[in-house]
mmCIF file of C-alpha atoms and ligand atoms in Angstrom:
data_model
loop_
_atom_site.group_PDB
_atom_site.id
_atom_site.type_symbol
_atom_site.label_atom_id
_atom_site.label_comp_id
_atom_site.label_asym_id
_atom_site.label_seq_id
_atom_site.Cartn_x
_atom_site.Cartn_y
_atom_site.Cartn_z
ATOM 1 C CA UNK A 1 103.671 -12.943 -33.316
ATOM 2 C CA UNK A 2 103.961 -9.350 -34.514
ATOM 3 C CA UNK A 3 102.501 -6.821 -32.134
ATOM 4 C CA UNK A 4 99.911 -4.225 -32.980
ATOM 5 C CA UNK A 5 101.563 -0.799 -32.817
ATOM 6 C CA UNK A 6 99.484 1.440 -30.578
ATOM 7 C CA UNK A 7 98.814 4.750 -32.329
ATOM 8 C CA UNK A 8 98.995 7.130 -29.363
ATOM 9 C CA UNK A 9 98.747 10.142 -31.668
ATOM 10 C CA UNK A 10 95.378 9.051 -33.040
ATOM 11 C CA UNK A 11 93.983 8.080 -29.627
ATOM 12 C CA UNK A 12 95.181 11.386 -28.126
ATOM 13 C CA UNK A 13 93.604 13.303 -31.027
ATOM 14 C CA UNK A 14 90.245 11.620 -30.277
ATOM 15 C CA UNK A 15 90.576 12.529 -26.600
ATOM 16 C CA UNK A 16 91.336 16.153 -27.520
ATOM 17 C CA UNK A 17 88.192 16.275 -29.677
ATOM 18 C CA UNK A 18 86.194 15.027 -26.686
ATOM 19 C CA UNK A 19 87.801 17.677 -24.453
ATOM 20 C CA UNK A 20 87.077 20.417 -27.013
ATOM 21 C CA UNK A 21 83.428 19.288 -27.102
ATOM 22 C CA UNK A 22 83.264 19.562 -23.311
ATOM 23 C CA UNK A 23 84.785 23.063 -23.469
ATOM 24 C CA UNK A 24 82.121 24.099 -26.010
ATOM 25 C CA UNK A 25 79.398 22.865 -23.663
ATOM 26 C CA UNK A 26 80.898 24.731 -20.700
ATOM 27 C CA UNK A 27 81.141 27.965 -22.679
ATOM 28 C CA UNK A 28 77.609 27.672 -24.064
ATOM 29 C CA UNK A 29 75.728 26.416 -20.998
ATOM 30 C CA UNK A 30 77.779 27.875 -18.142
ATOM 31 C CA UNK A 31 79.709 30.833 -19.585
ATOM 32 C CA UNK A 32 82.858 29.090 -18.326
ATOM 33 C CA UNK A 33 86.142 28.995 -20.265
ATOM 34 C CA UNK A 34 88.692 26.715 -18.578
ATOM 35 C CA UNK A 35 92.140 28.306 -18.256
ATOM 36 C CA UNK A 36 95.538 26.630 -17.971
ATOM 37 C CA UNK A 37 98.625 28.497 -16.746
ATOM 38 C CA UNK A 38 102.030 27.056 -17.598
ATOM 39 C CA UNK A 39 105.157 28.422 -15.950
ATOM 40 C CA UNK A 40 108.586 27.803 -17.441
ATOM 41 C CA UNK A 41 111.706 28.766 -15.521
ATOM 42 C CA UNK A 42 114.877 28.962 -17.616
ATOM 43 C CA UNK A 43 115.611 28.257 -21.263
ATOM 44 C CA UNK A 44 115.927 24.477 -21.588
ATOM 45 C CA UNK A 45 115.138 23.823 -25.301
ATOM 46 C CA UNK A 46 113.179 20.576 -24.693
ATOM 47 C CA UNK A 47 111.051 22.304 -22.023
ATOM 48 C CA UNK A 48 110.434 25.250 -24.364
ATOM 49 C CA UNK A 49 109.053 22.839 -26.985
ATOM 50 C CA UNK A 50 106.781 21.101 -24.425
ATOM 51 C CA UNK A 51 105.466 24.424 -23.153
ATOM 52 C CA UNK A 52 104.818 25.722 -26.679
ATOM 53 C CA UNK A 53 102.948 22.505 -27.606
ATOM 54 C CA UNK A 54 100.875 22.694 -24.442
ATOM 55 C CA UNK A 55 99.920 26.306 -25.231
ATOM 56 C CA UNK A 56 98.958 25.506 -28.832
ATOM 57 C CA UNK A 57 96.863 22.475 -27.896
ATOM 58 C CA UNK A 58 95.170 24.317 -25.004
ATOM 59 C CA UNK A 59 94.017 27.054 -27.396
ATOM 60 C CA UNK A 60 93.008 24.496 -30.051
ATOM 61 C CA UNK A 61 90.714 22.895 -27.463
ATOM 62 C CA UNK A 62 89.057 26.300 -26.979
ATOM 63 C CA UNK A 63 90.566 27.029 -23.560
ATOM 64 C CA UNK A 64 92.517 30.027 -22.324
ATOM 65 C CA UNK A 65 96.272 29.512 -22.186
ATOM 66 C CA UNK A 66 98.458 31.660 -19.947
ATOM 67 C CA UNK A 67 102.201 31.219 -20.420
ATOM 68 C CA UNK A 68 104.826 32.658 -18.092
ATOM 69 C CA UNK A 69 108.540 32.441 -18.826
ATOM 70 C CA UNK A 70 110.853 33.325 -15.935
ATOM 71 C CA UNK A 71 114.651 33.630 -16.170
ATOM 72 C CA UNK A 72 116.911 30.776 -15.015
ATOM 73 C CA UNK A 73 118.122 33.053 -12.178
ATOM 74 C CA UNK A 74 114.607 33.147 -10.634
ATOM 75 C CA UNK A 75 114.727 32.553 -6.879
ATOM 76 C CA UNK A 76 112.547 29.975 -5.134
ATOM 77 C CA UNK A 77 110.552 32.736 -3.410
ATOM 78 C CA UNK A 78 109.923 34.516 -6.731
ATOM 79 C CA UNK A 79 108.533 31.321 -8.256
ATOM 80 C CA UNK A 80 106.427 30.519 -5.177
ATOM 81 C CA UNK A 81 105.039 34.082 -5.268
ATOM 82 C CA UNK A 82 104.049 33.537 -8.929
ATOM 83 C CA UNK A 83 102.365 30.217 -8.042
ATOM 84 C CA UNK A 84 100.433 31.846 -5.153
ATOM 85 C CA UNK A 85 99.226 34.608 -7.498
ATOM 86 C CA UNK A 86 97.959 31.953 -9.944
ATOM 87 C CA UNK A 87 96.286 30.101 -7.050
ATOM 88 C CA UNK A 88 94.329 33.326 -6.367
ATOM 89 C CA UNK A 89 93.445 34.061 -10.016
ATOM 90 C CA UNK A 90 89.831 32.943 -10.713
ATOM 91 C CA UNK A 91 90.475 32.738 -14.493
ATOM 92 C CA UNK A 92 93.172 30.102 -13.947
ATOM 93 C CA UNK A 93 91.757 26.625 -13.253
ATOM 94 C CA UNK A 94 94.939 24.619 -13.791
ATOM 95 C CA UNK A 95 98.573 25.377 -12.970
ATOM 96 C CA UNK A 96 101.529 23.500 -14.360
ATOM 97 C CA UNK A 97 105.123 24.361 -13.537
ATOM 98 C CA UNK A 98 107.358 22.755 -16.145
ATOM 99 C CA UNK A 99 109.958 20.496 -14.492
ATOM 100 C CA UNK A 100 112.883 20.331 -14.037
ATOM 101 C CA UNK A 101 113.329 23.724 -12.382
ATOM 102 C CA UNK A 102 116.824 25.205 -11.797
ATOM 103 C CA UNK A 103 118.797 23.830 -8.842
ATOM 104 C CA UNK A 104 118.183 26.805 -6.528
ATOM 105 C CA UNK A 105 114.458 25.915 -6.462
ATOM 106 C CA UNK A 106 112.988 22.939 -4.579
ATOM 107 C CA UNK A 107 110.649 21.031 -6.921
ATOM 108 C CA UNK A 108 108.774 19.576 -3.944
ATOM 109 C CA UNK A 109 108.169 23.056 -2.436
ATOM 110 C CA UNK A 110 106.714 24.184 -5.759
ATOM 111 C CA UNK A 111 104.425 21.136 -5.865
ATOM 112 C CA UNK A 112 103.336 21.722 -2.257
ATOM 113 C CA UNK A 113 102.500 25.394 -2.990
ATOM 114 C CA UNK A 114 100.145 24.751 -5.926
ATOM 115 C CA UNK A 115 96.499 24.760 -4.820
ATOM 116 C CA UNK A 116 95.578 21.017 -4.915
ATOM 117 C CA UNK A 117 92.360 21.905 -6.781
ATOM 118 C CA UNK A 118 94.455 23.566 -9.536
ATOM 119 C CA UNK A 119 97.176 20.905 -9.521
ATOM 120 C CA UNK A 120 96.461 19.524 -13.011
ATOM 121 C CA UNK A 121 99.704 17.528 -12.948
ATOM 122 C CA UNK A 122 98.280 15.554 -10.000
ATOM 123 C CA UNK A 123 101.566 15.718 -8.087
ATOM 124 C CA UNK A 124 100.472 17.481 -4.878
ATOM 125 C CA UNK A 125 100.690 15.091 -1.894
ATOM 126 C CA UNK A 126 96.949 15.559 -1.325
ATOM 127 C CA UNK A 127 96.170 14.300 -4.841
ATOM 128 C CA UNK A 128 98.691 11.452 -4.494
ATOM 129 C CA UNK A 129 96.964 10.500 -1.207
ATOM 130 C CA UNK A 130 93.524 10.723 -2.785
ATOM 131 C CA UNK A 131 94.641 8.358 -5.568
ATOM 132 C CA UNK A 132 96.036 5.875 -3.032
ATOM 133 C CA UNK A 133 92.880 6.084 -0.917
ATOM 134 C CA UNK A 134 90.536 5.654 -3.892
ATOM 135 C CA UNK A 135 89.100 9.166 -3.441
ATOM 136 C CA UNK A 136 88.262 11.611 -6.204
ATOM 137 C CA UNK A 137 91.238 13.804 -7.064
ATOM 138 C CA UNK A 138 93.485 14.749 -9.954
ATOM 139 C CA UNK A 139 95.346 11.853 -11.559
ATOM 140 C CA UNK A 140 98.810 12.551 -13.049
ATOM 141 C CA UNK A 141 98.628 12.944 -16.834
ATOM 142 C CA UNK A 142 101.204 10.446 -18.152
ATOM 143 C CA UNK A 143 100.019 7.623 -15.843
ATOM 144 C CA UNK A 144 96.373 8.234 -16.770
ATOM 145 C CA UNK A 145 97.305 8.134 -20.469
ATOM 146 C CA UNK A 146 99.267 4.887 -20.021
ATOM 147 C CA UNK A 147 96.398 3.172 -18.254
ATOM 148 C CA UNK A 148 93.895 4.356 -20.893
ATOM 149 C CA UNK A 149 96.076 2.611 -23.488
ATOM 150 C CA UNK A 150 96.502 -0.510 -21.335
ATOM 151 C CA UNK A 151 92.713 -0.730 -20.910
ATOM 152 C CA UNK A 152 92.078 -0.245 -24.609
ATOM 153 C CA UNK A 153 94.612 -2.858 -25.759
ATOM 154 C CA UNK A 154 94.790 -5.216 -22.765
ATOM 155 C CA UNK A 155 91.125 -6.263 -22.783
ATOM 156 C CA UNK A 156 89.709 -7.130 -19.370
ATOM 157 C CA UNK A 157 92.491 -6.216 -16.911
ATOM 158 C CA UNK A 158 90.903 -8.037 -13.951
ATOM 159 C CA UNK A 159 93.452 -10.335 -12.323
ATOM 160 C CA UNK A 160 96.152 -9.711 -14.931
ATOM 161 C CA UNK A 161 99.775 -9.446 -13.863
ATOM 162 C CA UNK A 162 101.085 -5.913 -14.326
ATOM 163 C CA UNK A 163 104.768 -5.127 -13.917
ATOM 164 C CA UNK A 164 105.860 -1.492 -13.759
ATOM 165 C CA UNK A 165 109.587 -0.863 -14.055
ATOM 166 C CA UNK A 166 110.217 2.474 -12.299
ATOM 167 C CA UNK A 167 108.886 3.851 -9.010
ATOM 168 C CA UNK A 168 108.944 7.635 -9.411
ATOM 169 C CA UNK A 169 106.180 9.764 -7.865
ATOM 170 C CA UNK A 170 105.580 11.251 -11.323
ATOM 171 C CA UNK A 171 105.169 8.055 -13.323
ATOM 172 C CA UNK A 172 105.823 4.607 -11.811
ATOM 173 C CA UNK A 173 103.897 4.833 -8.520
ATOM 174 C CA UNK A 174 100.704 6.416 -9.921
ATOM 175 C CA UNK A 175 100.627 3.886 -12.800
ATOM 176 C CA UNK A 176 100.914 1.072 -10.244
ATOM 177 C CA UNK A 177 98.064 2.561 -8.209
ATOM 178 C CA UNK A 178 95.836 2.994 -11.275
ATOM 179 C CA UNK A 179 96.455 -0.586 -12.413
ATOM 180 C CA UNK A 180 95.723 -1.798 -8.896
ATOM 181 C CA UNK A 181 92.417 0.095 -9.144
ATOM 182 C CA UNK A 182 91.780 -1.924 -12.344
ATOM 183 C CA UNK A 183 92.239 -5.108 -10.252
ATOM 184 C CA UNK A 184 95.602 -6.049 -11.731
ATOM 185 C CA UNK A 185 98.116 -7.919 -9.586
ATOM 186 C CA UNK A 186 100.826 -5.296 -9.517
ATOM 187 C CA UNK A 187 104.596 -5.598 -9.164
ATOM 188 C CA UNK A 188 106.744 -2.464 -9.008
ATOM 189 C CA UNK A 189 110.346 -3.059 -10.088
ATOM 190 C CA UNK A 190 113.243 -0.613 -9.679
ATOM 191 C CA UNK A 191 117.014 -0.355 -9.711
ATOM 192 C CA UNK A 192 117.408 -2.777 -6.778
ATOM 193 C CA UNK A 193 115.071 -5.454 -8.186
ATOM 194 C CA UNK A 194 116.754 -8.864 -8.472
ATOM 195 C CA UNK A 195 116.581 -10.664 -11.810
ATOM 196 C CA UNK A 196 114.551 -7.971 -13.570
ATOM 197 C CA UNK A 197 114.206 -9.992 -16.823
ATOM 198 C CA UNK A 198 112.335 -12.806 -15.085
ATOM 199 C CA UNK A 199 110.144 -10.334 -13.148
ATOM 200 C CA UNK A 200 109.216 -8.713 -16.477
ATOM 201 C CA UNK A 201 108.508 -12.090 -18.116
ATOM 202 C CA UNK A 202 105.665 -12.527 -15.632
ATOM 203 C CA UNK A 203 103.818 -9.464 -16.965
ATOM 204 C CA UNK A 204 100.624 -9.515 -18.981
ATOM 205 C CA UNK A 205 100.889 -5.703 -18.918
ATOM 206 C CA UNK A 206 104.478 -4.415 -18.884
ATOM 207 C CA UNK A 207 105.131 -0.704 -18.322
ATOM 208 C CA UNK A 208 108.676 0.623 -18.707
ATOM 209 C CA UNK A 209 109.257 3.999 -17.012
ATOM 210 C CA UNK A 210 112.962 4.005 -16.364
ATOM 211 C CA UNK A 211 114.805 6.467 -18.591
ATOM 212 C CA UNK A 212 117.321 3.933 -19.978
ATOM 213 C CA UNK A 213 117.416 3.568 -23.730
ATOM 214 C CA UNK A 214 116.181 0.189 -25.057
ATOM 215 C CA UNK A 215 116.777 -1.576 -21.735
ATOM 216 C CA UNK A 216 113.828 -4.015 -21.961
ATOM 217 C CA UNK A 217 114.869 -6.792 -24.360
ATOM 218 C CA UNK A 218 112.762 -9.147 -26.473
ATOM 219 C CA UNK A 219 113.339 -12.134 -24.193
ATOM 220 C CA UNK A 220 112.145 -10.136 -21.136
ATOM 221 C CA UNK A 221 108.628 -10.077 -22.560
ATOM 222 C CA UNK A 222 105.999 -12.805 -22.298
ATOM 223 C CA UNK A 223 104.404 -13.735 -25.612
ATOM 224 C CA UNK A 224 101.200 -11.723 -26.044
ATOM 225 C CA UNK A 225 101.948 -9.096 -23.381
ATOM 226 C CA UNK A 226 100.832 -5.484 -23.794
ATOM 227 C CA UNK A 227 103.898 -3.239 -23.538
ATOM 228 C CA UNK A 228 103.636 0.450 -22.645
ATOM 229 C CA UNK A 229 106.912 2.315 -23.127
ATOM 230 C CA UNK A 230 107.017 5.612 -21.207
ATOM 231 C CA UNK A 231 110.739 6.243 -21.662
ATOM 232 C CA UNK A 232 112.047 9.119 -23.748
ATOM 233 C CA UNK A 233 115.765 8.887 -24.387
ATOM 234 C CA UNK A 234 117.959 10.587 -26.984
ATOM 235 C CA UNK A 235 120.632 8.392 -28.557
ATOM 236 C CA UNK A 236 123.207 9.209 -31.239
ATOM 237 C CA UNK A 237 121.929 8.662 -34.805
ATOM 238 C CA UNK A 238 124.989 8.957 -37.073
ATOM 239 C CA UNK A 239 122.877 7.524 -39.948
ATOM 240 C CA UNK A 240 120.983 10.852 -39.907
ATOM 241 C CA UNK A 241 124.167 12.887 -40.141
ATOM 242 C CA UNK A 242 127.013 13.939 -37.923
ATOM 243 C CA UNK A 243 125.998 14.886 -34.392
ATOM 244 C CA UNK A 244 122.321 13.933 -35.003
ATOM 245 C CA UNK A 245 120.235 12.097 -32.386
ATOM 246 C CA UNK A 246 116.955 10.235 -32.310
ATOM 247 C CA UNK A 247 114.343 9.564 -29.652
ATOM 248 C CA UNK A 248 113.927 5.996 -28.348
ATOM 249 C CA UNK A 249 112.031 4.423 -25.482
ATOM 250 C CA UNK A 250 113.081 2.151 -22.627
ATOM 251 C CA UNK A 251 112.087 -0.872 -24.736
ATOM 252 C CA UNK A 252 114.062 -2.521 -27.537
ATOM 253 C CA UNK A 253 111.161 -1.888 -29.925
ATOM 254 C CA UNK A 254 112.138 -4.091 -32.883
ATOM 255 C CA UNK A 255 112.801 -7.143 -30.687
ATOM 256 C CA UNK A 256 109.734 -6.712 -28.464
ATOM 257 C CA UNK A 257 107.528 -6.232 -31.532
ATOM 258 C CA UNK A 258 107.991 -9.983 -32.198
ATOM 259 C CA UNK A 259 106.810 -10.959 -28.690
ATOM 260 C CA UNK A 260 104.093 -8.577 -27.554
ATOM 261 C CA UNK A 261 100.441 -8.400 -28.678
ATOM 262 C CA UNK A 262 100.508 -4.578 -28.604
ATOM 263 C CA UNK A 263 103.217 -1.993 -28.004
ATOM 264 C CA UNK A 264 103.500 1.789 -27.874
ATOM 265 C CA UNK A 265 106.129 3.308 -30.190
ATOM 266 C CA UNK A 266 108.466 6.139 -29.164
ATOM 267 C CA UNK A 267 107.737 8.749 -30.344
ATOM 268 C CA UNK A 268 103.998 8.600 -31.015
ATOM 269 C CA UNK A 269 102.832 6.376 -28.156
ATOM 270 C CA UNK A 270 102.540 7.636 -24.590
ATOM 271 C CA UNK A 271 103.905 11.155 -25.288
ATOM 272 C CA UNK A 272 100.856 12.547 -27.144
ATOM 273 C CA UNK A 273 98.543 11.116 -24.468
ATOM 274 C CA UNK A 274 100.212 13.223 -21.773
ATOM 275 C CA UNK A 275 99.124 16.604 -23.159
ATOM 276 C CA UNK A 276 95.639 15.331 -24.039
ATOM 277 C CA UNK A 277 95.222 14.156 -20.420
ATOM 278 C CA UNK A 278 96.497 17.522 -19.162
ATOM 279 C CA UNK A 279 93.744 19.265 -21.136
ATOM 280 C CA UNK A 280 91.196 16.812 -19.736
ATOM 281 C CA UNK A 281 92.439 17.450 -16.184
ATOM 282 C CA UNK A 282 92.098 21.217 -16.731
ATOM 283 C CA UNK A 283 88.471 20.877 -17.823
ATOM 284 C CA UNK A 284 87.699 18.621 -14.855
ATOM 285 C CA UNK A 285 89.420 21.106 -12.485
ATOM 286 C CA UNK A 286 87.437 24.030 -13.940
ATOM 287 C CA UNK A 287 84.176 22.118 -13.432
ATOM 288 C CA UNK A 288 85.032 21.160 -9.839
ATOM 289 C CA UNK A 289 85.959 24.737 -8.985
ATOM 290 C CA UNK A 290 82.671 25.950 -10.469
ATOM 291 C CA UNK A 291 80.479 23.183 -8.981
ATOM 292 C CA UNK A 292 79.459 21.853 -12.412
ATOM 293 C CA UNK A 293 79.044 18.186 -13.445
ATOM 294 C CA UNK A 294 81.922 17.621 -15.837
ATOM 295 C CA UNK A 295 81.018 16.841 -19.481
ATOM 296 C CA UNK A 296 84.605 15.519 -20.072
ATOM 297 C CA UNK A 297 84.360 12.652 -17.541
HETATM 298 P P1 NDP B 301 113.008 8.818 -12.694
HETATM 299 O O1 NDP B 301 114.442 8.967 -13.007
HETATM 300 O O2 NDP B 301 112.378 9.702 -11.661
HETATM 301 O O3 NDP B 301 112.724 7.307 -12.243
HETATM 302 C C1 NDP B 301 113.316 6.241 -12.911
HETATM 303 C C2 NDP B 301 112.963 4.940 -12.220
HETATM 304 O O4 NDP B 301 113.616 3.890 -12.926
HETATM 305 C C3 NDP B 301 113.426 4.871 -10.769
HETATM 306 O O5 NDP B 301 112.426 4.322 -9.959
HETATM 307 C C4 NDP B 301 114.648 3.943 -10.835
HETATM 308 O O6 NDP B 301 114.819 3.116 -9.697
HETATM 309 C C5 NDP B 301 114.314 3.059 -12.011
HETATM 310 N N1 NDP B 301 115.530 2.531 -12.615
HETATM 311 C C6 NDP B 301 116.635 3.193 -12.991
HETATM 312 N N2 NDP B 301 117.546 2.351 -13.501
HETATM 313 C C7 NDP B 301 117.013 1.116 -13.438
HETATM 314 C C8 NDP B 301 117.469 -0.157 -13.798
HETATM 315 N N3 NDP B 301 118.666 -0.371 -14.340
HETATM 316 N N4 NDP B 301 116.650 -1.214 -13.598
HETATM 317 C C9 NDP B 301 115.436 -1.027 -13.067
HETATM 318 N N5 NDP B 301 114.940 0.173 -12.705
HETATM 319 C C10 NDP B 301 115.726 1.235 -12.886
HETATM 320 O O7 NDP B 301 112.254 8.956 -14.086
HETATM 321 P P2 NDP B 301 110.688 9.277 -14.407
HETATM 322 O O8 NDP B 301 109.836 8.285 -13.729
HETATM 323 O O9 NDP B 301 110.419 10.712 -14.209
HETATM 324 O O10 NDP B 301 110.671 9.028 -15.984
HETATM 325 C C11 NDP B 301 110.956 7.753 -16.534
HETATM 326 C C12 NDP B 301 111.055 7.871 -18.049
HETATM 327 O O11 NDP B 301 109.805 8.318 -18.562
HETATM 328 C C13 NDP B 301 112.076 8.906 -18.536
HETATM 329 O O12 NDP B 301 112.670 8.422 -19.742
HETATM 330 C C14 NDP B 301 111.244 10.130 -18.852
HETATM 331 O O13 NDP B 301 111.837 10.938 -19.847
HETATM 332 C C15 NDP B 301 109.992 9.482 -19.365
HETATM 333 N N6 NDP B 301 108.785 10.321 -19.229
HETATM 334 C C16 NDP B 301 107.968 10.389 -20.319
HETATM 335 C C17 NDP B 301 106.815 11.123 -20.279
HETATM 336 C C18 NDP B 301 105.933 11.150 -21.470
HETATM 337 O O14 NDP B 301 105.059 11.992 -21.583
HETATM 338 N N7 NDP B 301 106.093 10.202 -22.419
HETATM 339 C C19 NDP B 301 106.432 11.906 -19.094
HETATM 340 C C20 NDP B 301 107.323 11.699 -17.966
HETATM 341 C C21 NDP B 301 108.459 10.938 -18.055
HETATM 342 P P3 NDP B 301 115.229 3.667 -8.236
HETATM 343 O O15 NDP B 301 113.970 4.296 -7.705
HETATM 344 O O16 NDP B 301 115.635 2.459 -7.519
HETATM 345 O O17 NDP B 301 116.322 4.661 -8.455
#
């Protein structure tokens, strides 16, 4: 079997068109332009690229983009003061602080300070609790994107075995919760899991969110499984020249391609979905804050 390669770029582009359509409707019928504020602390090159892409795509969708770059010496209180000011700004409907933040700042304190209604990353404990309790809230972007892909390529998910490798608050746990909501039988694996290969072989839907290059091997995957690779790891690529690197996932792509029915590539799989879902979350947040039925739902 050779798996279908899931074109995350194309699916994300379609989602962005839908979001842009919703923004048009909000502007025309409600005089409302959703606004997303992104705060970057420090000068990490990868974070700078993410923030730039988010800004470009926010504007392309017709929304207002507010970007704030703060020096790496920013104190925790200075960042929290910035977040509180954005909480109070009626033109800002979504706030995203790009992580990681420098060591002198507590990431959890930042998350706790963002107004849960503007928490478009879906990381505030109130939104995490809402997701667990099946209440309406903001769903984290990468997990929502992963589950959209799993639903599109996994057919009817009812009763299927889903294995998620990774249990972070950002990725693994919300994916598990979303797949549980889709009536999957969910297993969450992590660094202490015994015999991980055989746990993975039980999966109809296998999600790898670990951060270890090409860890999931071909013989860990059941024939016909749908494989969603969240990992983003840089490995040396001497074939591209001295000192060059390339991006790979947590899955040994070439080997798993022969086993799975569908698989996300890295890059071009889950990554593009994340920003598209962020834009969607911003539109939904703007509608909730304005008491409008959301055209992006
Ligand atoms: P974390 O480091 O927070 O979590 C990693 C998880 O993997 C932990 O639960 C850890 O277990 C588990 N783990 C580590 N080593 C092993 C192992 N040998 N066997 C089994 N489980 C293991 O990472 P994130 O969840 O934040 O991110 C995961 C990956 O996804 C990263 O590569 C990241 O870059 C990528 N990512 C991609 C995004 C995208 O848009 N495509 C967005 C966000 C993240 P334990 O809890 O026991 O330590």
